[in-house]
Short mmCIF file of C-alpha atoms in Angstrom, two decimals:
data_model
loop_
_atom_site.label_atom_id
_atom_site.label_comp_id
_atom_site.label_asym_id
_atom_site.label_seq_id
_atom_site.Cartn_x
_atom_site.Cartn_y
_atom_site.Cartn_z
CA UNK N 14 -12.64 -6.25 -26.18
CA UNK N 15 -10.74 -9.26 -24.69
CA UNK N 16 -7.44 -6.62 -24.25
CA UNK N 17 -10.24 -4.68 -21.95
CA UNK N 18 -10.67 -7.48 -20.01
CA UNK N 19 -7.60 -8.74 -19.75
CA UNK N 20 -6.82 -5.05 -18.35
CA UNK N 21 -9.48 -5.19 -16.41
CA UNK N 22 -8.98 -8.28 -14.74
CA UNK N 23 -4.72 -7.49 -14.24
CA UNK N 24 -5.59 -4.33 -12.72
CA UNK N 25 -8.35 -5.95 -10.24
CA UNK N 26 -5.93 -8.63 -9.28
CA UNK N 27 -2.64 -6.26 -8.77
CA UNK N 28 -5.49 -3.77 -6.15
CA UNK N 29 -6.60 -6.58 -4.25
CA UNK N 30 -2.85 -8.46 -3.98
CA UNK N 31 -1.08 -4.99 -3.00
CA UNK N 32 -3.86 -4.46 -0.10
CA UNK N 33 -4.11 -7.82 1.02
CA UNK N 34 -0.37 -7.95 1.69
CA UNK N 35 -0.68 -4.51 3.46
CA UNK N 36 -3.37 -5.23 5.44
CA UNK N 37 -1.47 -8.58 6.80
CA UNK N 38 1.86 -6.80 7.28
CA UNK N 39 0.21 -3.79 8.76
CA UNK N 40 -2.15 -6.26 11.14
CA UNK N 41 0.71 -8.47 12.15
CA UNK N 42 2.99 -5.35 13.21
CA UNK N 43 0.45 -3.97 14.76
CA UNK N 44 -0.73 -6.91 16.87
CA UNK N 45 2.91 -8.04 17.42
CA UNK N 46 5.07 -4.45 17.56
CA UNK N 47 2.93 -1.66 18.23
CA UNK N 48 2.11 0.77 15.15
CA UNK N 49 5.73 1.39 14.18
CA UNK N 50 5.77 -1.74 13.36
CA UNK N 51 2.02 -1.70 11.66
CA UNK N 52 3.92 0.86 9.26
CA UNK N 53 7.15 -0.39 8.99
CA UNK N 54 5.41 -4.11 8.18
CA UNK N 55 2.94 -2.67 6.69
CA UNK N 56 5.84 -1.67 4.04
CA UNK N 57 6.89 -4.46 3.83
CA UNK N 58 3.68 -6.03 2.54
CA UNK N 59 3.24 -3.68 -0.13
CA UNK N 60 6.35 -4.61 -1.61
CA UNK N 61 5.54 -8.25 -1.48
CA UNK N 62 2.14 -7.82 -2.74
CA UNK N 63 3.65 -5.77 -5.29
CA UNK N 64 5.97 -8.26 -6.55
CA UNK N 65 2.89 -10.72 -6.23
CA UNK N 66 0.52 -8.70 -8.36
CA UNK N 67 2.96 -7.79 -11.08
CA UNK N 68 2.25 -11.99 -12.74
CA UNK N 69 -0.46 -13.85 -11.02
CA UNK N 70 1.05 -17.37 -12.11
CA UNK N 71 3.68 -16.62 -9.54
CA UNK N 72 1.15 -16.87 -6.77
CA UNK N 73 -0.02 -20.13 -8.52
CA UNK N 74 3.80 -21.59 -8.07
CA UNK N 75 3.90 -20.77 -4.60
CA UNK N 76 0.62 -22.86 -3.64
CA UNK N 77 1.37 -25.77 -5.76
#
């Protein structure tokens, strides 16, 4: 049961960090560079949020 929700809570974290980082990088391009740059930022974002959700006590090193 606690393996569940360990899943669980992993898989809720790594959704909501790979959108949040493409929904800023896809916001800033497109607010700054047009929608080439909502997609090409918007890239961008998913690969950070990607390396973000993969451990969550990374994220907790960076605001310390």
């Amino acid at each position: 049961m606690i393996k569940v929700l360990k899943l669980v809570a992993h898989l809720v974290w790594a959704v909501s960090m790979i959108g949040l980082g493409t929904l800023i990088g896809a916001s800033y391009g497109w607010a700054h560079h047009g929608w080439i740059g909502a997609v090409a930022l918007g890239f961008v974002g998913f690969g950070v949020g990607a390396f973000l959700a993969a451990d969550p006590f990374v994220v907790l090193e960076f605001l310390q």
